Coordinates of C-alpha atoms in Angstrom, one line a residue:
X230 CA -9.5 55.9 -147.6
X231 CA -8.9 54.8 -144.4
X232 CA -11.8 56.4 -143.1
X233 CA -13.8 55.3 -145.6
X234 CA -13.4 51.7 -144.5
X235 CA -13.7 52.4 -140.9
X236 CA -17.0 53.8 -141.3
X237 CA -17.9 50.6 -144.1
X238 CA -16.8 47.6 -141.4
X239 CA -18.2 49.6 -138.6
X240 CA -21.6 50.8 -140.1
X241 CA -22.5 48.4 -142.8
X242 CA -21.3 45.1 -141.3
X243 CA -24.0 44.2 -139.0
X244 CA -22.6 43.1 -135.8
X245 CA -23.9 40.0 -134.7
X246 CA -21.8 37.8 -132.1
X247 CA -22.5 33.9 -132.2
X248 CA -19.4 31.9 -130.1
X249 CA -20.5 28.7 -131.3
X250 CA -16.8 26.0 -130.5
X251 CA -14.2 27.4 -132.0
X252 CA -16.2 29.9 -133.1
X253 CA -15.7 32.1 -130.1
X254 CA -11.8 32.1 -130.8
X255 CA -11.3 31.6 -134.2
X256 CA -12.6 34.9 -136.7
X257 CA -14.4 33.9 -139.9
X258 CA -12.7 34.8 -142.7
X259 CA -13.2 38.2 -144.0
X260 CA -14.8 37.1 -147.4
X261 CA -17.6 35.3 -145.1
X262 CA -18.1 38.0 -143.5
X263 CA -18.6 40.1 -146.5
X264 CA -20.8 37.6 -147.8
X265 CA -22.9 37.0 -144.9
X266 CA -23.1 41.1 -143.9
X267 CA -22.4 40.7 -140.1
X268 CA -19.6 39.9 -137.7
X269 CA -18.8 39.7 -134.3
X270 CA -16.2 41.9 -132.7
X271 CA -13.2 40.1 -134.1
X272 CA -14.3 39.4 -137.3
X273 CA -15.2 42.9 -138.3
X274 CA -11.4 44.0 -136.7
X275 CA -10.1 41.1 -138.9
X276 CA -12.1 42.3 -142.2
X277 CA -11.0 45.8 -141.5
X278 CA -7.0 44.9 -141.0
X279 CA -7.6 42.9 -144.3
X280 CA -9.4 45.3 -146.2
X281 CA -6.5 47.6 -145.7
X282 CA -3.8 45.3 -146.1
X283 CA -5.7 45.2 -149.7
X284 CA -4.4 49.3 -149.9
X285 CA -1.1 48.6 -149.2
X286 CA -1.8 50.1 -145.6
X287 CA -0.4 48.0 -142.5
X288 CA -2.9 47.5 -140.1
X289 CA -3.1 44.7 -137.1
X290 CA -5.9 43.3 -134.6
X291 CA -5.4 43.9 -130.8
X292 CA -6.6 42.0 -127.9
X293 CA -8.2 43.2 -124.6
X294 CA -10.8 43.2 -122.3
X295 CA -14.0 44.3 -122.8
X296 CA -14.7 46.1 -119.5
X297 CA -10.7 47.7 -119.8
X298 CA -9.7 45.6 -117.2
X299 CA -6.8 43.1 -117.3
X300 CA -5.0 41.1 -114.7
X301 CA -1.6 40.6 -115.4
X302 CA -0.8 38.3 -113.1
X303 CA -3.5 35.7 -113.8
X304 CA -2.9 35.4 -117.7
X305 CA -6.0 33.7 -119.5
X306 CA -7.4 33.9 -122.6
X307 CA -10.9 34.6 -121.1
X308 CA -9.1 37.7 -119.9
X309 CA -9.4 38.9 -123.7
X310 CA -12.5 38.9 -125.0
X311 CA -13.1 41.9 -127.2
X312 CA -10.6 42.7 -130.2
X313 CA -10.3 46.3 -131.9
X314 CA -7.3 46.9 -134.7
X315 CA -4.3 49.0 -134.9
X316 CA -3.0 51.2 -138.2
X317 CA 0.7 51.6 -138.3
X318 CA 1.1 55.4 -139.0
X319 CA 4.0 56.8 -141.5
X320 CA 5.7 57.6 -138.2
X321 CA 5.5 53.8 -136.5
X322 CA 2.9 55.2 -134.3
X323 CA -0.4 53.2 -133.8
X324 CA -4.0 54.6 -134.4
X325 CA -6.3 52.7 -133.3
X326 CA -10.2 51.7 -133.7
X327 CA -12.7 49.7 -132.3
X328 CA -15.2 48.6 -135.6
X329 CA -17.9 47.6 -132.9
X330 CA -18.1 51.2 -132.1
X331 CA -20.5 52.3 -134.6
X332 CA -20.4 55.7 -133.3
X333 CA -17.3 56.6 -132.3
X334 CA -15.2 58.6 -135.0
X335 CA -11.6 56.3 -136.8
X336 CA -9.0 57.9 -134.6
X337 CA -11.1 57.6 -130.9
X338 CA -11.7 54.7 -128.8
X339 CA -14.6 54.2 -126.4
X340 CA -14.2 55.6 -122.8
X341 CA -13.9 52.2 -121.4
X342 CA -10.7 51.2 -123.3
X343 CA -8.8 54.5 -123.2
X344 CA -5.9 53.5 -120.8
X345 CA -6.6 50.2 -121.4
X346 CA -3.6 47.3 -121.5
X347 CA -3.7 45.4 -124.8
X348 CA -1.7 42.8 -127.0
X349 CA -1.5 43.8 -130.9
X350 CA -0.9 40.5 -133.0
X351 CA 1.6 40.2 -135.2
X352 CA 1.2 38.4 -138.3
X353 CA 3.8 35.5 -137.3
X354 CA 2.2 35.4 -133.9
X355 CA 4.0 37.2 -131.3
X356 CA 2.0 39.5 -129.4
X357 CA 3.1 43.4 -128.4
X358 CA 2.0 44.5 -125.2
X359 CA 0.7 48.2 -125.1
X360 CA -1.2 50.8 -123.7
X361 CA -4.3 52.1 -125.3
X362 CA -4.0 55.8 -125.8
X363 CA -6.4 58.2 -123.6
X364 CA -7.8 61.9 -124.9
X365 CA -7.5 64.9 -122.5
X366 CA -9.7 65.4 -120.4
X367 CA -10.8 68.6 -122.3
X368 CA -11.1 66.7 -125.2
X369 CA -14.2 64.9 -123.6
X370 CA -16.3 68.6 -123.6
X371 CA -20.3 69.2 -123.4
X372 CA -21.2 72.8 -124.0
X373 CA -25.0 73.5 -123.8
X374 CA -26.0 77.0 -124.1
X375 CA -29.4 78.6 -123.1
X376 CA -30.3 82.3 -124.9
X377 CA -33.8 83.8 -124.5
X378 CA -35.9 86.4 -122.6
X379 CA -37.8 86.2 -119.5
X380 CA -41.1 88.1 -119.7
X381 CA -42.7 90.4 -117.4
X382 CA -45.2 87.5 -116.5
X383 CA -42.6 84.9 -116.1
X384 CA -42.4 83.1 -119.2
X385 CA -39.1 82.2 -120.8
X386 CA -38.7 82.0 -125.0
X387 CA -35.7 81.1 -126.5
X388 CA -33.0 78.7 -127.6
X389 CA -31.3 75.9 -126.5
X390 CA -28.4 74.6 -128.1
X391 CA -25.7 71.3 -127.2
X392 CA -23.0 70.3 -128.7
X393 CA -20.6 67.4 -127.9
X394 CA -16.7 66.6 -128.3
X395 CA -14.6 63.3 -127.4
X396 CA -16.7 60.8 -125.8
X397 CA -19.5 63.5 -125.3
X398 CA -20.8 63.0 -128.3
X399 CA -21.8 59.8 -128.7
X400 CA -25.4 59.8 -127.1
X401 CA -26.0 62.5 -129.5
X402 CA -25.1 60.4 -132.6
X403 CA -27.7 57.9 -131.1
X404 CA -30.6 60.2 -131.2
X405 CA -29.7 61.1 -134.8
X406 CA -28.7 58.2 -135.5
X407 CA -31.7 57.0 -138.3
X408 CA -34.1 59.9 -139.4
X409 CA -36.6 61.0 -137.1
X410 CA -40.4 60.7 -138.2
X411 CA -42.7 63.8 -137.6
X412 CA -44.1 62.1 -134.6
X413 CA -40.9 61.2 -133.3
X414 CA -39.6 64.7 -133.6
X415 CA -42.3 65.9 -131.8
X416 CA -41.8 63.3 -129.3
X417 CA -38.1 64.3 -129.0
X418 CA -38.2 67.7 -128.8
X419 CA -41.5 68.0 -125.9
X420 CA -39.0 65.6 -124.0
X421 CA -35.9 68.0 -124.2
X422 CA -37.8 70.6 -123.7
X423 CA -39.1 69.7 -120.2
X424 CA -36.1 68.6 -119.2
X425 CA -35.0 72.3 -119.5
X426 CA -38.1 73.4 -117.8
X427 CA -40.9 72.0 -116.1
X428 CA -44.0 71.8 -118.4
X429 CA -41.9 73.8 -121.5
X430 CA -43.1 73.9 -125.0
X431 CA -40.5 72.8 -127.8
X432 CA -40.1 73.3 -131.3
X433 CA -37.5 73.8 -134.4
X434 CA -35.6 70.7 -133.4
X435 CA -32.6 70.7 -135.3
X436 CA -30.2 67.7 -135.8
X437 CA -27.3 66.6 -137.9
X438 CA -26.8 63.0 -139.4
X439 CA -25.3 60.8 -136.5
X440 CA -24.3 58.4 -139.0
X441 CA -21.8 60.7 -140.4
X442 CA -18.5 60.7 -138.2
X443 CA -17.0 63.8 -139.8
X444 CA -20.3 66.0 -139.0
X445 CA -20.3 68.1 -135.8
X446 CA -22.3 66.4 -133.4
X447 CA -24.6 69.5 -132.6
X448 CA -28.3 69.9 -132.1
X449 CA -30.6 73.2 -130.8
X450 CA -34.5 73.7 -130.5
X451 CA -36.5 76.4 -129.5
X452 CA -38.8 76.4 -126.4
X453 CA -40.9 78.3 -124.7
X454 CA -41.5 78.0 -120.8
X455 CA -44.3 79.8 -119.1
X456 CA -43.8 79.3 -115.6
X457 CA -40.0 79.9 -116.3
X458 CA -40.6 82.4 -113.4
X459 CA -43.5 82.8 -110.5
X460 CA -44.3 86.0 -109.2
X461 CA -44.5 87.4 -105.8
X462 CA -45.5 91.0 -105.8
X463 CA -43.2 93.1 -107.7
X464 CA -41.0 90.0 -107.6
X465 CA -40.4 87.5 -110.2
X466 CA -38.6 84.4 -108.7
X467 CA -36.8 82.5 -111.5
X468 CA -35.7 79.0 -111.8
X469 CA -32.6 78.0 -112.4
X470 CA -32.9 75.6 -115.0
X471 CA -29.7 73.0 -114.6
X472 CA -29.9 72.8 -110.7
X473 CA -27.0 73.8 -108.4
X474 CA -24.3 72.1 -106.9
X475 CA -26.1 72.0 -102.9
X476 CA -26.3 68.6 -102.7
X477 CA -22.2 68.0 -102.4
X478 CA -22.4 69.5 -98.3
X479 CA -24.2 66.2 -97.7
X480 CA -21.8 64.1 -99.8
X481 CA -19.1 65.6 -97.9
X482 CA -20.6 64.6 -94.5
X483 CA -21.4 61.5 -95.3
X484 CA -17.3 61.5 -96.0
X485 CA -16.8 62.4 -92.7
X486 CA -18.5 60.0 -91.4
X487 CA -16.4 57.3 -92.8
X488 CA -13.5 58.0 -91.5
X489 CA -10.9 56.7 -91.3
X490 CA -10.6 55.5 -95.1
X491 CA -8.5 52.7 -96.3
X492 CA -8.7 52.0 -99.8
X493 CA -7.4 54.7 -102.2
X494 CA -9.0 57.7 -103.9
X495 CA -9.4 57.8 -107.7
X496 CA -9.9 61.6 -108.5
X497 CA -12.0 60.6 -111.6
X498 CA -14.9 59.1 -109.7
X499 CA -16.0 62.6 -109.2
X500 CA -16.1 64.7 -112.4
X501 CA -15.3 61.8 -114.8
X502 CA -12.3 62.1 -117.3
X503 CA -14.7 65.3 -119.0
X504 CA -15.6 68.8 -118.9
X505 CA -18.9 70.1 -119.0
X506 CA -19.9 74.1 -119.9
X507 CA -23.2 75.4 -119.5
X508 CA -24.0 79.3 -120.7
X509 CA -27.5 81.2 -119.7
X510 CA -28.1 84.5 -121.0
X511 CA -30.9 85.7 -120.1
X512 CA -32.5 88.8 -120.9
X513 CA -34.7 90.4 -118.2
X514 CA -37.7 92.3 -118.3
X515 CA -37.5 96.1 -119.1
X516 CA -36.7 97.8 -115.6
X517 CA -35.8 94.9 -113.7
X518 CA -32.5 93.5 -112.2
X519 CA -31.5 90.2 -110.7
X520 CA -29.9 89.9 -107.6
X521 CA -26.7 88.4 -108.4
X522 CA -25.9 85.5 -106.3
X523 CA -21.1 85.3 -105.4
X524 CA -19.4 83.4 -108.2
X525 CA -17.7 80.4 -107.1
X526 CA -14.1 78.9 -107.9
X527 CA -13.4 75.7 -106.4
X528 CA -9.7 74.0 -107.5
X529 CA -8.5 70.7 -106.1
X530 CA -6.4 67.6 -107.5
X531 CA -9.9 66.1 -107.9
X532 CA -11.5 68.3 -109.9
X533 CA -12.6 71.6 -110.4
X534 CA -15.6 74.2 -111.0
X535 CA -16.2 78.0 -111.8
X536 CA -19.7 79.9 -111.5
X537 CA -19.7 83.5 -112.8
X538 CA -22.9 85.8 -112.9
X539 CA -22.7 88.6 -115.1
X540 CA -25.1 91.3 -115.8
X541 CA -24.7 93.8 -118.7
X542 CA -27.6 96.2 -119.3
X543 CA -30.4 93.9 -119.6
X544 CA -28.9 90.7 -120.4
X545 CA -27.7 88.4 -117.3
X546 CA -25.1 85.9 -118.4
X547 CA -24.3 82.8 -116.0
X548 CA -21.6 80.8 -116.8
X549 CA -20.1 76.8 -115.2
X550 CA -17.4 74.5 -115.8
X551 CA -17.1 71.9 -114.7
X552 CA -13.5 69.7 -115.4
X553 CA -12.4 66.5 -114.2
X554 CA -9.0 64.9 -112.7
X555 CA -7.2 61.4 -113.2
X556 CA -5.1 60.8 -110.4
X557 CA -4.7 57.8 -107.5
X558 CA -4.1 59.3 -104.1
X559 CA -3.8 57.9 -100.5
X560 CA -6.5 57.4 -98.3
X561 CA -5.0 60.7 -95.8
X562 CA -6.5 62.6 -98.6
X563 CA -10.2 61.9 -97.5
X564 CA -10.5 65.1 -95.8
X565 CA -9.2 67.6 -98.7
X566 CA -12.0 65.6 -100.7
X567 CA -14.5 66.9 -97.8
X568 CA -13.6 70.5 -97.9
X569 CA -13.5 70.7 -102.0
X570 CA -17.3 69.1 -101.5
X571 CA -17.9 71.9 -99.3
X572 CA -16.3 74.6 -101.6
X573 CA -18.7 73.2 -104.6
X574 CA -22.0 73.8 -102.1
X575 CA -21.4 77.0 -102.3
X576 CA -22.8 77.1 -105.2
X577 CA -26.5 76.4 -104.0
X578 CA -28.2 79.0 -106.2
X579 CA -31.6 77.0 -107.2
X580 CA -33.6 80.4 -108.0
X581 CA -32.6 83.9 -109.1
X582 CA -34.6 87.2 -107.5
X583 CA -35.6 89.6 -110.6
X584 CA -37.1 92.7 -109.3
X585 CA -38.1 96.1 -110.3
X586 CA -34.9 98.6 -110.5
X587 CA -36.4 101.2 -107.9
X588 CA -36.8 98.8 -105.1
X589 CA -33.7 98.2 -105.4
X590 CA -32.2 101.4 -104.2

């Protein structure tokens, strides 16, 4: 039931912010709301909390900043301008839900306000200060997953396939958010499919309804690439199709070159609170081998990353993660930042040598 109304006041209500006087304080009362069909952020909260005060369910709106940031020493009420609610669970516990979030599932909270100080407002007035849960970091997962074969003559055919978890999967609900039109489709899927590969073919794209929050936000398409791979000789030189980590040696020389540091280091500026995956398996052309490039593992308190290559028979599989960190540290720590930079260059793998078996003996 609760569920059910989330989706109601944060789907059907239209939001619409006008802070006309008092306006931009005050909420309209919920059965104006419900007449009218839209709401700013306060008055869907406040139709929501209402809505399930009407099932017996104990619910309450919650004050905080839009951007997540509060400062506690200069209190203001300009400091709060965005409201979300709060459902008392069976166990005293809160839950809560921002209704402005059309996409985000009851139970989550946008990225922005995870960690987030708030006040929830009590019916006679007093205020309790909290902190707005935040998910795991491996709650916040991508996993796209690349399966086909590479042909003799370079061209790739196959699948690609994304799905997304925690805050990961709210760009997806946009795309599916209204039903595509054939043209639109088409549109869709010619631009994912070059963004695989350069000049690739797409087709088969295949959604889910990003309206529904309790559907698996997961979409896949087929493509077809045909210059997947150039040839030289005997050689076929295959590109790598989600680049390479290379470009952190420069980012850790430019960290050099700012020394000495003086403001702290947030480990989450790197990675982000999330973890990405990303799975090839490719399989080669009869009687050809890849030359396998060295896996790399590269742990820190900011972060960390895995590469494996593995070739079975036929089918080469290439596997990444990539996780983040949360964590404040000192300034002293610049140069451990450096030399995990360097440790994720070595991954610099932009192409992968397939050649004939023989030559390889």
């Amino acid at each position: 039931s609760i569920r059910a109304v989330h989706r109601w006041a944060a789907q059907d209500v239209r939001y619409l912010s006008v802070a006309l006087g008092i306006g931009g304080y005050q909420p309209r009362t919920p059965a104006e709301v419900v007449r009218t069909g839209f709401g700013d952020r306060k008055d869907k909260a406040t139709l929501f909390v209402a809505a399930l005060q009407k099932l017996g369910i104990t619910a309450y709106p919650v004050l905080l900043n839009s951007s997540g940031g509060v400062e506690r020493s200069l209190p203001s009420i300009g400091q709060f301008d965005h409201a979300i609610a709060a459902v008392r669970n069976p166990d005293g516990k809160y839950t809560y839900t921002d209704l402005t979030a059309a996409v985000v599932p009851y139970g989550l909270l946008p990225y922005p306000e995870q960690g987030a100080f708030a006040l929830v407002v009590h019916p006679d007035g007093n205020t309790e200060e909290v902190t707005l849960p935040r998910d795991p970091i491996t709650a916040n997962e991508s996993v796209r997953t690349l399966d086909g074969e590479l042909s003799a003559d370079g061209t790739f055919t196959g699948t690609f396939e994304q799905v997304g978890r925690g805050a990961h999967q709210y760009k997806l609900r946009e795309l599916f958010w209204e039903p595509l039109k054939p043209e639109q489709t088409a549109e869709m899927t010619r631009a994912l499919a070059t963004a695989v590969f350069t000049g690739a073919v797409g087709s088969d794209l295949k959604g889910f309804d990003g309206k529904d929050l309790a559907a698996e936000p997961r979409m896949s398409f087929r493509l077809t690439a045909p210059r997947a791979a150039s040839r030289s000789g005997e050689t076929l030189i295959f590109t790598l199709p989600f680049g390479s980590m290379a470009g952190f040696a420069d980012a850790a020389a430019e960290l050099e070159a700012r020394t000495p540091r003086r403001f702290p280091i947030d480990a989450e500026g790197t990675f982000g609170g999330q973890t990405t995956v990303t799975v090839i398996r490719l399989r080669l052309p009869e009687g050809m081998r890849a030359r396998i490039p060295a896996s790399v593992r590269a742990e820190s308190p900011f972060g960390s990353y895995t590469i494996d290559y593995l070739e079975e028979g036929r089918t080469l599989t290439i596997r990444s993660r990539s996780m983040g960190a949360r964590g404040v540290h000192g300034p002293e720590k610049l140069g451990e930042v450096a030399a995990w930079y360097r440790e994720l260059a070595r991954d610099d793998a932009q192409f992968l040598v397939i050649e004939p078996v023989a030559s390889r003996r």
